[in-house]
Amino acid sequence: MTGAGVSAESGVATFRDSGGLWKQIDPMKVATPEAFEADPRFVWEWYDKRRTQLKDCSPNPGHYAVAAMEKAKDDGFFLLTQNVDDLHERAGSLRLAHIHGKIYEVQCLQEGVIREDRRAPLPELPPRCPNCGAMERPNVVWFGEQIDQNAVLATESFLSQGEVDVVFVIGTEASFGYIIDWAQRARHPKGALIEVNPGRTTLTPYADLHLQGKSGEILPLLTQNL
Ligand code: APR
């Protein structure tokens, strides 16, 4: 399970760290349906800036280590990420789900159709549906919205195969109960719940092991003998 911290060493801003996005702007102004309704252009300018900045970022050794775990374990591996960036995919991860959506996807407000649009900056803000011309929104989960149900189904389907030996929770404050819940449910009673994070978080008390440090430095050490 990963959060914004796994992308920090790629130069992608986290949310709640010092200097994080929510320290720069009130999330209620850019990450709620009401904010979008009130000023779609303002919200899109914020996402367009993040989409453009992300283009210059590359996966870091932590992303590649997670992809190596998947390669070693195949269908015994599953990655649930809260991140909307595409760095896990660009590092080779295939067995993953984005519980908070994807920043390079947009959704037509009229038809509900979701499409990928990697142009950054976008030629016009807000973007328009190529099919019907209606306004499109970022395909990300905003505060007050339901988390991505396809990602929930993928996660529950993986958990239905049985508990796992090792659950890694990497680079997240674990601000949301469902993250802690899934981490605990996934762990086999004789398994290990391992947190990789420079700091302590809401999850730390539940972890069997807290590997204190940067994921880009710690994860490659764990996977070098895979
Ligand atoms: N390696 C590992 N962890 C790191 C690193 C690093 N190099 N740098 C920072 N971290 C940790 C921080 O200590 C913090 O615990 O990453 C975590 C980032 O926490 P947040 O910024 O709160 O990000 P996240 O937990 O992913 O937020 C979850 O909140 O607002 C929503 O949708 C947003 O998906 C996001 C969700």
PDB file of C-alpha atoms and ligand atoms in Angstrom:
ATOM      1  CA  MET A   1       0.000   0.000   0.000  1.00  0.00           C
ATOM      2  CA  THR A   2       1.510   3.345  -0.958  1.00  0.00           C
ATOM      3  CA  GLY A   3       0.887   7.028  -0.434  1.00  0.00           C
ATOM      4  CA  ALA A   4       2.438  10.279  -1.580  1.00  0.00           C
ATOM      5  CA  GLY A   5       5.703   9.568   0.259  1.00  0.00           C
ATOM      6  CA  VAL A   6       6.703   6.884  -2.260  1.00  0.00           C
ATOM      7  CA  SER A   7       6.778   9.615  -4.932  1.00  0.00           C
ATOM      8  CA  ALA A   8       8.469  12.271  -2.771  1.00  0.00           C
ATOM      9  CA  GLU A   9      11.991  11.350  -3.945  1.00  0.00           C
ATOM     10  CA  SER A  10      10.751  11.719  -7.524  1.00  0.00           C
ATOM     11  CA  GLY A  11      10.060  15.366  -6.773  1.00  0.00           C
ATOM     12  CA  VAL A  12       6.278  14.980  -6.442  1.00  0.00           C
ATOM     13  CA  ALA A  13       4.847  17.053  -3.585  1.00  0.00           C
ATOM     14  CA  THR A  14       3.187  15.215  -0.713  1.00  0.00           C
ATOM     15  CA  PHE A  15       0.103  16.635   0.993  1.00  0.00           C
ATOM     16  CA  ARG A  16       0.640  16.917   4.727  1.00  0.00           C
ATOM     17  CA  ASP A  17       4.411  17.176   5.039  1.00  0.00           C
ATOM     18  CA  SER A  18       5.927  20.601   5.595  1.00  0.00           C
ATOM     19  CA  GLY A  19       5.833  22.153   2.126  1.00  0.00           C
ATOM     20  CA  GLY A  20       3.078  19.714   1.172  1.00  0.00           C
ATOM     21  CA  LEU A  21       0.208  20.673  -1.133  1.00  0.00           C
ATOM     22  CA  TRP A  22      -2.276  21.132   1.704  1.00  0.00           C
ATOM     23  CA  LYS A  23       0.174  23.523   3.332  1.00  0.00           C
ATOM     24  CA  GLN A  24       0.146  25.629   0.140  1.00  0.00           C
ATOM     25  CA  ILE A  25      -3.569  25.650  -0.646  1.00  0.00           C
ATOM     26  CA  ASP A  26      -6.788  24.833   1.204  1.00  0.00           C
ATOM     27  CA  PRO A  27      -7.993  21.449  -0.153  1.00  0.00           C
ATOM     28  CA  MET A  28     -11.564  22.736   0.192  1.00  0.00           C
ATOM     29  CA  LYS A  29     -10.741  25.203  -2.587  1.00  0.00           C
ATOM     30  CA  VAL A  30      -9.447  22.663  -5.132  1.00  0.00           C
ATOM     31  CA  ALA A  31     -10.370  19.126  -4.062  1.00  0.00           C
ATOM     32  CA  THR A  32     -14.129  19.051  -3.484  1.00  0.00           C
ATOM     33  CA  PRO A  33     -17.112  18.799  -5.858  1.00  0.00           C
ATOM     34  CA  GLU A  34     -18.366  22.113  -4.470  1.00  0.00           C
ATOM     35  CA  ALA A  35     -15.087  23.871  -5.312  1.00  0.00           C
ATOM     36  CA  PHE A  36     -15.262  22.498  -8.848  1.00  0.00           C
ATOM     37  CA  GLU A  37     -18.893  23.529  -9.217  1.00  0.00           C
ATOM     38  CA  ALA A  38     -18.077  27.062  -8.009  1.00  0.00           C
ATOM     39  CA  ASP A  39     -15.013  27.598 -10.215  1.00  0.00           C
ATOM     40  CA  PRO A  40     -14.106  24.739 -12.571  1.00  0.00           C
ATOM     41  CA  ARG A  41     -11.421  26.783 -14.263  1.00  0.00           C
ATOM     42  CA  PHE A  42      -9.608  27.551 -10.978  1.00  0.00           C
ATOM     43  CA  VAL A  43      -9.654  23.861 -10.016  1.00  0.00           C
ATOM     44  CA  TRP A  44      -8.500  22.832 -13.446  1.00  0.00           C
ATOM     45  CA  GLU A  45      -5.598  25.349 -13.340  1.00  0.00           C
ATOM     46  CA  TRP A  46      -4.398  23.623 -10.157  1.00  0.00           C
ATOM     47  CA  TYR A  47      -4.635  20.128 -11.643  1.00  0.00           C
ATOM     48  CA  ASP A  48      -3.132  21.253 -14.941  1.00  0.00           C
ATOM     49  CA  LYS A  49      -0.110  22.607 -13.041  1.00  0.00           C
ATOM     50  CA  ARG A  50       0.308  19.295 -11.145  1.00  0.00           C
ATOM     51  CA  ARG A  51      -0.105  17.274 -14.365  1.00  0.00           C
ATOM     52  CA  THR A  52       2.535  19.430 -16.071  1.00  0.00           C
ATOM     53  CA  GLN A  53       4.994  19.242 -13.143  1.00  0.00           C
ATOM     54  CA  LEU A  54       4.538  15.464 -12.975  1.00  0.00           C
ATOM     55  CA  LYS A  55       5.662  15.114 -16.606  1.00  0.00           C
ATOM     56  CA  ASP A  56       9.199  16.100 -15.512  1.00  0.00           C
ATOM     57  CA  CYS A  57       9.253  13.548 -12.676  1.00  0.00           C
ATOM     58  CA  SER A  58      10.536   9.972 -12.998  1.00  0.00           C
ATOM     59  CA  PRO A  59       9.989   6.870 -10.904  1.00  0.00           C
ATOM     60  CA  ASN A  60      12.517   6.557  -8.066  1.00  0.00           C
ATOM     61  CA  PRO A  61      14.211   3.376  -6.738  1.00  0.00           C
ATOM     62  CA  GLY A  62      11.279   2.882  -4.370  1.00  0.00           C
ATOM     63  CA  HIS A  63       8.825   2.538  -7.286  1.00  0.00           C
ATOM     64  CA  TYR A  64      11.184   0.109  -9.039  1.00  0.00           C
ATOM     65  CA  ALA A  65      11.527  -1.954  -5.851  1.00  0.00           C
ATOM     66  CA  VAL A  66       7.741  -2.253  -5.587  1.00  0.00           C
ATOM     67  CA  ALA A  67       7.638  -3.410  -9.218  1.00  0.00           C
ATOM     68  CA  ALA A  68      10.373  -5.960  -8.378  1.00  0.00           C
ATOM     69  CA  MET A  69       8.239  -7.353  -5.539  1.00  0.00           C
ATOM     70  CA  GLU A  70       5.400  -7.838  -8.029  1.00  0.00           C
ATOM     71  CA  LYS A  71       7.742  -9.547 -10.496  1.00  0.00           C
ATOM     72  CA  ALA A  72       8.911 -11.934  -7.762  1.00  0.00           C
ATOM     73  CA  LYS A  73       5.450 -12.760  -6.395  1.00  0.00           C
ATOM     74  CA  ASP A  74       3.244 -12.440  -9.502  1.00  0.00           C
ATOM     75  CA  ASP A  75      -0.408 -13.023  -8.513  1.00  0.00           C
ATOM     76  CA  GLY A  76       0.646 -13.266  -4.870  1.00  0.00           C
ATOM     77  CA  PHE A  77       1.213  -9.522  -4.999  1.00  0.00           C
ATOM     78  CA  PHE A  78      -1.169  -6.573  -5.095  1.00  0.00           C
ATOM     79  CA  LEU A  79      -0.515  -2.836  -4.862  1.00  0.00           C
ATOM     80  CA  LEU A  80      -3.133  -0.440  -3.568  1.00  0.00           C
ATOM     81  CA  THR A  81      -2.025   3.140  -4.102  1.00  0.00           C
ATOM     82  CA  GLN A  82      -3.609   6.371  -2.915  1.00  0.00           C
ATOM     83  CA  ASN A  83      -1.508   8.244  -5.468  1.00  0.00           C
ATOM     84  CA  VAL A  84      -2.998   9.701  -8.612  1.00  0.00           C
ATOM     85  CA  ASP A  85       0.403   9.910 -10.330  1.00  0.00           C
ATOM     86  CA  ASP A  86       1.547   7.327 -12.900  1.00  0.00           C
ATOM     87  CA  LEU A  87       4.981   6.601 -11.445  1.00  0.00           C
ATOM     88  CA  HIS A  88       4.168   3.059 -10.278  1.00  0.00           C
ATOM     89  CA  GLU A  89       3.057   2.175 -13.812  1.00  0.00           C
ATOM     90  CA  ARG A  90       6.117   3.849 -15.334  1.00  0.00           C
ATOM     91  CA  ALA A  91       8.300   1.726 -13.005  1.00  0.00           C
ATOM     92  CA  GLY A  92       6.598  -1.431 -14.335  1.00  0.00           C
ATOM     93  CA  SER A  93       3.825  -2.105 -11.801  1.00  0.00           C
ATOM     94  CA  LEU A  94       0.848  -3.881 -13.389  1.00  0.00           C
ATOM     95  CA  ARG A  95      -1.071  -5.432 -10.471  1.00  0.00           C
ATOM     96  CA  LEU A  96      -2.278  -2.202  -8.891  1.00  0.00           C
ATOM     97  CA  ALA A  97      -5.366  -0.131  -8.172  1.00  0.00           C
ATOM     98  CA  HIS A  98      -5.677   3.623  -7.655  1.00  0.00           C
ATOM     99  CA  ILE A  99      -8.141   4.151  -4.801  1.00  0.00           C
ATOM    100  CA  HIS A 100      -8.167   7.950  -5.354  1.00  0.00           C
ATOM    101  CA  GLY A 101      -8.236   7.940  -9.171  1.00  0.00           C
ATOM    102  CA  LYS A 102      -5.666   9.000 -11.785  1.00  0.00           C
ATOM    103  CA  ILE A 103      -4.513  12.522 -12.571  1.00  0.00           C
ATOM    104  CA  TYR A 104      -4.069  11.863 -16.317  1.00  0.00           C
ATOM    105  CA  GLU A 105      -7.652  10.699 -16.695  1.00  0.00           C
ATOM    106  CA  VAL A 106     -10.654  12.987 -17.258  1.00  0.00           C
ATOM    107  CA  GLN A 107     -14.379  12.269 -17.026  1.00  0.00           C
ATOM    108  CA  CYS A 108     -17.181  13.756 -19.142  1.00  0.00           C
ATOM    109  CA  LEU A 109     -19.739  15.373 -16.848  1.00  0.00           C
ATOM    110  CA  GLN A 110     -22.505  14.616 -19.344  1.00  0.00           C
ATOM    111  CA  GLU A 111     -21.818  11.029 -20.360  1.00  0.00           C
ATOM    112  CA  GLY A 112     -19.635   9.894 -17.454  1.00  0.00           C
ATOM    113  CA  VAL A 113     -17.114   8.508 -19.942  1.00  0.00           C
ATOM    114  CA  ILE A 114     -13.557   8.345 -18.570  1.00  0.00           C
ATOM    115  CA  ARG A 115     -10.651   8.796 -20.971  1.00  0.00           C
ATOM    116  CA  GLU A 116      -6.913   9.261 -20.658  1.00  0.00           C
ATOM    117  CA  ASP A 117      -5.556  12.653 -21.687  1.00  0.00           C
ATOM    118  CA  ARG A 118      -1.845  13.086 -21.002  1.00  0.00           C
ATOM    119  CA  ARG A 119      -1.534  16.518 -22.626  1.00  0.00           C
ATOM    120  CA  ALA A 120      -0.003  18.945 -20.102  1.00  0.00           C
ATOM    121  CA  PRO A 121      -0.597  21.777 -20.187  1.00  0.00           C
ATOM    122  CA  LEU A 122      -4.056  21.138 -21.636  1.00  0.00           C
ATOM    123  CA  PRO A 123      -4.936  23.277 -24.683  1.00  0.00           C
ATOM    124  CA  GLU A 124      -8.115  24.572 -23.006  1.00  0.00           C
ATOM    125  CA  LEU A 125      -9.349  24.639 -19.397  1.00  0.00           C
ATOM    126  CA  PRO A 126     -11.725  23.042 -18.538  1.00  0.00           C
ATOM    127  CA  PRO A 127     -11.218  20.344 -21.195  1.00  0.00           C
ATOM    128  CA  ARG A 128     -14.220  19.353 -23.289  1.00  0.00           C
ATOM    129  CA  CYS A 129     -15.516  15.884 -24.079  1.00  0.00           C
ATOM    130  CA  PRO A 130     -14.437  15.041 -27.667  1.00  0.00           C
ATOM    131  CA  ASN A 131     -17.719  13.209 -28.129  1.00  0.00           C
ATOM    132  CA  CYS A 132     -20.399  15.571 -26.817  1.00  0.00           C
ATOM    133  CA  GLY A 133     -18.516  18.765 -26.011  1.00  0.00           C
ATOM    134  CA  ALA A 134     -19.546  18.807 -22.337  1.00  0.00           C
ATOM    135  CA  MET A 135     -17.084  19.889 -19.645  1.00  0.00           C
ATOM    136  CA  GLU A 136     -14.773  17.233 -18.203  1.00  0.00           C
ATOM    137  CA  ARG A 137     -13.484  16.883 -14.634  1.00  0.00           C
ATOM    138  CA  PRO A 138     -10.285  15.274 -13.358  1.00  0.00           C
ATOM    139  CA  ASN A 139     -10.866  11.561 -12.721  1.00  0.00           C
ATOM    140  CA  VAL A 140      -9.661  11.866  -9.121  1.00  0.00           C
ATOM    141  CA  VAL A 141     -11.550  11.312  -5.861  1.00  0.00           C
ATOM    142  CA  TRP A 142     -12.317  14.569  -4.023  1.00  0.00           C
ATOM    143  CA  PHE A 143     -13.099  15.041  -0.360  1.00  0.00           C
ATOM    144  CA  GLY A 144     -16.678  13.986   0.287  1.00  0.00           C
ATOM    145  CA  GLU A 145     -16.738  11.610  -2.681  1.00  0.00           C
ATOM    146  CA  GLN A 146     -16.793   7.813  -2.713  1.00  0.00           C
ATOM    147  CA  ILE A 147     -13.417   6.155  -3.236  1.00  0.00           C
ATOM    148  CA  ASP A 148     -12.908   4.424  -6.584  1.00  0.00           C
ATOM    149  CA  GLN A 149     -15.198   1.378  -6.568  1.00  0.00           C
ATOM    150  CA  ASN A 150     -13.198  -0.523  -9.181  1.00  0.00           C
ATOM    151  CA  ALA A 151     -10.173  -0.195  -6.896  1.00  0.00           C
ATOM    152  CA  VAL A 152     -12.251  -1.364  -3.936  1.00  0.00           C
ATOM    153  CA  LEU A 153     -13.397  -4.417  -5.919  1.00  0.00           C
ATOM    154  CA  ALA A 154      -9.834  -5.218  -7.007  1.00  0.00           C
ATOM    155  CA  THR A 155      -8.593  -4.927  -3.424  1.00  0.00           C
ATOM    156  CA  GLU A 156     -11.397  -7.044  -1.985  1.00  0.00           C
ATOM    157  CA  SER A 157     -10.929  -9.611  -4.717  1.00  0.00           C
ATOM    158  CA  PHE A 158      -7.233  -9.915  -3.818  1.00  0.00           C
ATOM    159  CA  LEU A 159      -8.063 -10.202  -0.106  1.00  0.00           C
ATOM    160  CA  SER A 160     -10.645 -12.905  -0.870  1.00  0.00           C
ATOM    161  CA  GLN A 161      -7.730 -15.117  -1.970  1.00  0.00           C
ATOM    162  CA  GLY A 162      -6.573 -15.152   1.672  1.00  0.00           C
ATOM    163  CA  GLU A 163      -4.415 -13.132   4.026  1.00  0.00           C
ATOM    164  CA  VAL A 164      -0.892 -12.255   2.969  1.00  0.00           C
ATOM    165  CA  ASP A 165       2.453 -12.886   4.634  1.00  0.00           C
ATOM    166  CA  VAL A 166       3.726  -9.324   4.401  1.00  0.00           C
ATOM    167  CA  VAL A 167       1.830  -6.044   4.119  1.00  0.00           C
ATOM    168  CA  PHE A 168       4.013  -3.024   3.361  1.00  0.00           C
ATOM    169  CA  VAL A 169       2.506   0.388   4.058  1.00  0.00           C
ATOM    170  CA  ILE A 170       4.775   2.902   2.390  1.00  0.00           C
ATOM    171  CA  GLY A 171       4.818   6.692   2.480  1.00  0.00           C
ATOM    172  CA  THR A 172       1.400   7.485   3.842  1.00  0.00           C
ATOM    173  CA  GLU A 173       0.076   9.304   6.882  1.00  0.00           C
ATOM    174  CA  ALA A 174      -2.736   6.721   6.835  1.00  0.00           C
ATOM    175  CA  SER A 175      -5.209   9.566   7.348  1.00  0.00           C
ATOM    176  CA  PHE A 176      -8.121   7.424   6.175  1.00  0.00           C
ATOM    177  CA  GLY A 177      -9.598   4.551   8.171  1.00  0.00           C
ATOM    178  CA  TYR A 178      -9.956   2.337   5.107  1.00  0.00           C
ATOM    179  CA  ILE A 179      -6.163   2.340   4.679  1.00  0.00           C
ATOM    180  CA  ILE A 180      -5.577   1.091   8.228  1.00  0.00           C
ATOM    181  CA  ASP A 181      -8.501  -1.337   7.924  1.00  0.00           C
ATOM    182  CA  TRP A 182      -7.225  -2.917   4.713  1.00  0.00           C
ATOM    183  CA  ALA A 183      -3.656  -3.098   6.077  1.00  0.00           C
ATOM    184  CA  GLN A 184      -4.830  -4.948   9.168  1.00  0.00           C
ATOM    185  CA  ARG A 185      -7.282  -7.248   7.362  1.00  0.00           C
ATOM    186  CA  ALA A 186      -4.696  -8.198   4.742  1.00  0.00           C
ATOM    187  CA  ARG A 187      -2.093  -9.336   7.261  1.00  0.00           C
ATOM    188  CA  HIS A 188      -2.023 -13.058   8.040  1.00  0.00           C
ATOM    189  CA  PRO A 189      -2.044 -13.688  11.837  1.00  0.00           C
ATOM    190  CA  LYS A 190       1.493 -15.080  11.495  1.00  0.00           C
ATOM    191  CA  GLY A 191       2.415 -12.409   8.977  1.00  0.00           C
ATOM    192  CA  ALA A 192       3.997  -8.966   9.278  1.00  0.00           C
ATOM    193  CA  LEU A 193       2.662  -5.454   8.819  1.00  0.00           C
ATOM    194  CA  ILE A 194       5.671  -3.322   7.922  1.00  0.00           C
ATOM    195  CA  GLU A 195       5.618   0.469   7.690  1.00  0.00           C
ATOM    196  CA  VAL A 196       8.205   2.339   5.614  1.00  0.00           C
ATOM    197  CA  ASN A 197       8.185   6.017   6.529  1.00  0.00           C
ATOM    198  CA  PRO A 198      10.699   8.566   7.887  1.00  0.00           C
ATOM    199  CA  GLY A 199       8.171   9.541  10.540  1.00  0.00           C
ATOM    200  CA  ARG A 200       5.542   8.023  12.811  1.00  0.00           C
ATOM    201  CA  THR A 201       1.968   7.966  11.503  1.00  0.00           C
ATOM    202  CA  THR A 202      -1.542   6.891  12.476  1.00  0.00           C
ATOM    203  CA  LEU A 203      -0.599   3.424  11.281  1.00  0.00           C
ATOM    204  CA  THR A 204       2.633   3.077  13.264  1.00  0.00           C
ATOM    205  CA  PRO A 205       0.989   1.645  16.420  1.00  0.00           C
ATOM    206  CA  TYR A 206      -0.481  -1.188  14.327  1.00  0.00           C
ATOM    207  CA  ALA A 207       2.766  -2.041  12.553  1.00  0.00           C
ATOM    208  CA  ASP A 208       4.874  -5.040  13.538  1.00  0.00           C
ATOM    209  CA  LEU A 209       7.923  -3.241  12.193  1.00  0.00           C
ATOM    210  CA  HIS A 210       8.561   0.417  11.403  1.00  0.00           C
ATOM    211  CA  LEU A 211      11.447   0.848   8.960  1.00  0.00           C
ATOM    212  CA  GLN A 212      12.199   4.479   9.598  1.00  0.00           C
ATOM    213  CA  GLY A 213      13.550   6.194   6.512  1.00  0.00           C
ATOM    214  CA  LYS A 214      12.973   7.050   2.883  1.00  0.00           C
ATOM    215  CA  SER A 215      11.282   4.438   0.716  1.00  0.00           C
ATOM    216  CA  GLY A 216      13.679   5.156  -2.168  1.00  0.00           C
ATOM    217  CA  GLU A 217      16.543   4.065   0.117  1.00  0.00           C
ATOM    218  CA  ILE A 218      14.916   1.300   2.187  1.00  0.00           C
ATOM    219  CA  LEU A 219      12.877  -0.632  -0.422  1.00  0.00           C
ATOM    220  CA  PRO A 220      15.819  -1.393  -2.748  1.00  0.00           C
ATOM    221  CA  LEU A 221      17.656  -2.909   0.258  1.00  0.00           C
ATOM    222  CA  LEU A 222      14.667  -5.212   0.818  1.00  0.00           C
ATOM    223  CA  THR A 223      14.406  -6.327  -2.798  1.00  0.00           C
ATOM    224  CA  GLN A 224      18.069  -6.564  -3.815  1.00  0.00           C
ATOM    225  CA  ASN A 225      18.081 -10.350  -3.218  1.00  0.00           C
ATOM    226  CA  LEU A 226      14.684 -11.032  -4.790  1.00  0.00           C
TER     227      LEU A 226
HETATM  228  N1  APR B   1       9.735   7.921   1.786  1.00  0.00           N
HETATM  229  C1  APR B   1       8.687   7.406   2.493  1.00  0.00           C
HETATM  230  N2  APR B   1       7.735   8.162   3.083  1.00  0.00           N
HETATM  231  C2  APR B   1       7.876   9.502   2.961  1.00  0.00           C
HETATM  232  C3  APR B   1       8.929  10.117   2.248  1.00  0.00           C
HETATM  233  C4  APR B   1       9.884   9.267   1.647  1.00  0.00           C
HETATM  234  N3  APR B   1      10.928   9.761   0.954  1.00  0.00           N
HETATM  235  N4  APR B   1       8.765  11.470   2.316  1.00  0.00           N
HETATM  236  C5  APR B   1       7.643  11.672   3.042  1.00  0.00           C
HETATM  237  N5  APR B   1       7.116  10.504   3.435  1.00  0.00           N
HETATM  238  C6  APR B   1       5.901  10.265   4.210  1.00  0.00           C
HETATM  239  C7  APR B   1       5.555  11.334   5.204  1.00  0.00           C
HETATM  240  O1  APR B   1       6.229  11.109   6.438  1.00  0.00           O
HETATM  241  C8  APR B   1       4.037  11.138   5.348  1.00  0.00           C
HETATM  242  O2  APR B   1       3.754  10.177   6.334  1.00  0.00           O
HETATM  243  O3  APR B   1       4.824  10.237   3.300  1.00  0.00           O
HETATM  244  C9  APR B   1       3.633  10.571   3.981  1.00  0.00           C
HETATM  245  C10 APR B   1       2.849  11.556   3.151  1.00  0.00           C
HETATM  246  O4  APR B   1       1.632  11.794   3.817  1.00  0.00           O
HETATM  247  P1  APR B   1       0.527  12.670   3.073  1.00  0.00           P
HETATM  248  O5  APR B   1       1.162  13.868   2.490  1.00  0.00           O
HETATM  249  O6  APR B   1      -0.627  12.825   4.025  1.00  0.00           O
HETATM  250  O7  APR B   1       0.088  11.764   1.842  1.00  0.00           O
HETATM  251  P2  APR B   1      -0.898  10.541   1.834  1.00  0.00           P
HETATM  252  O8  APR B   1      -0.858   9.789   3.122  1.00  0.00           O
HETATM  253  O9  APR B   1      -0.616   9.766   0.597  1.00  0.00           O
HETATM  254  O10 APR B   1      -2.342  11.234   1.680  1.00  0.00           O
HETATM  255  C11 APR B   1      -3.419  10.383   1.418  1.00  0.00           C
HETATM  256  O11 APR B   1      -4.869  12.295   1.245  1.00  0.00           O
HETATM  257  O12 APR B   1      -5.515  14.379   0.567  1.00  0.00           O
HETATM  258  C12 APR B   1      -5.546  13.050   0.261  1.00  0.00           C
HETATM  259  O13 APR B   1      -5.892  12.321  -1.910  1.00  0.00           O
HETATM  260  C13 APR B   1      -4.886  12.736  -1.062  1.00  0.00           C
HETATM  261  O14 APR B   1      -4.087  10.546  -1.719  1.00  0.00           O
HETATM  262  C14 APR B   1      -3.944  11.586  -0.747  1.00  0.00           C
HETATM  263  C15 APR B   1      -4.427  11.119   0.608  1.00  0.00           C
END
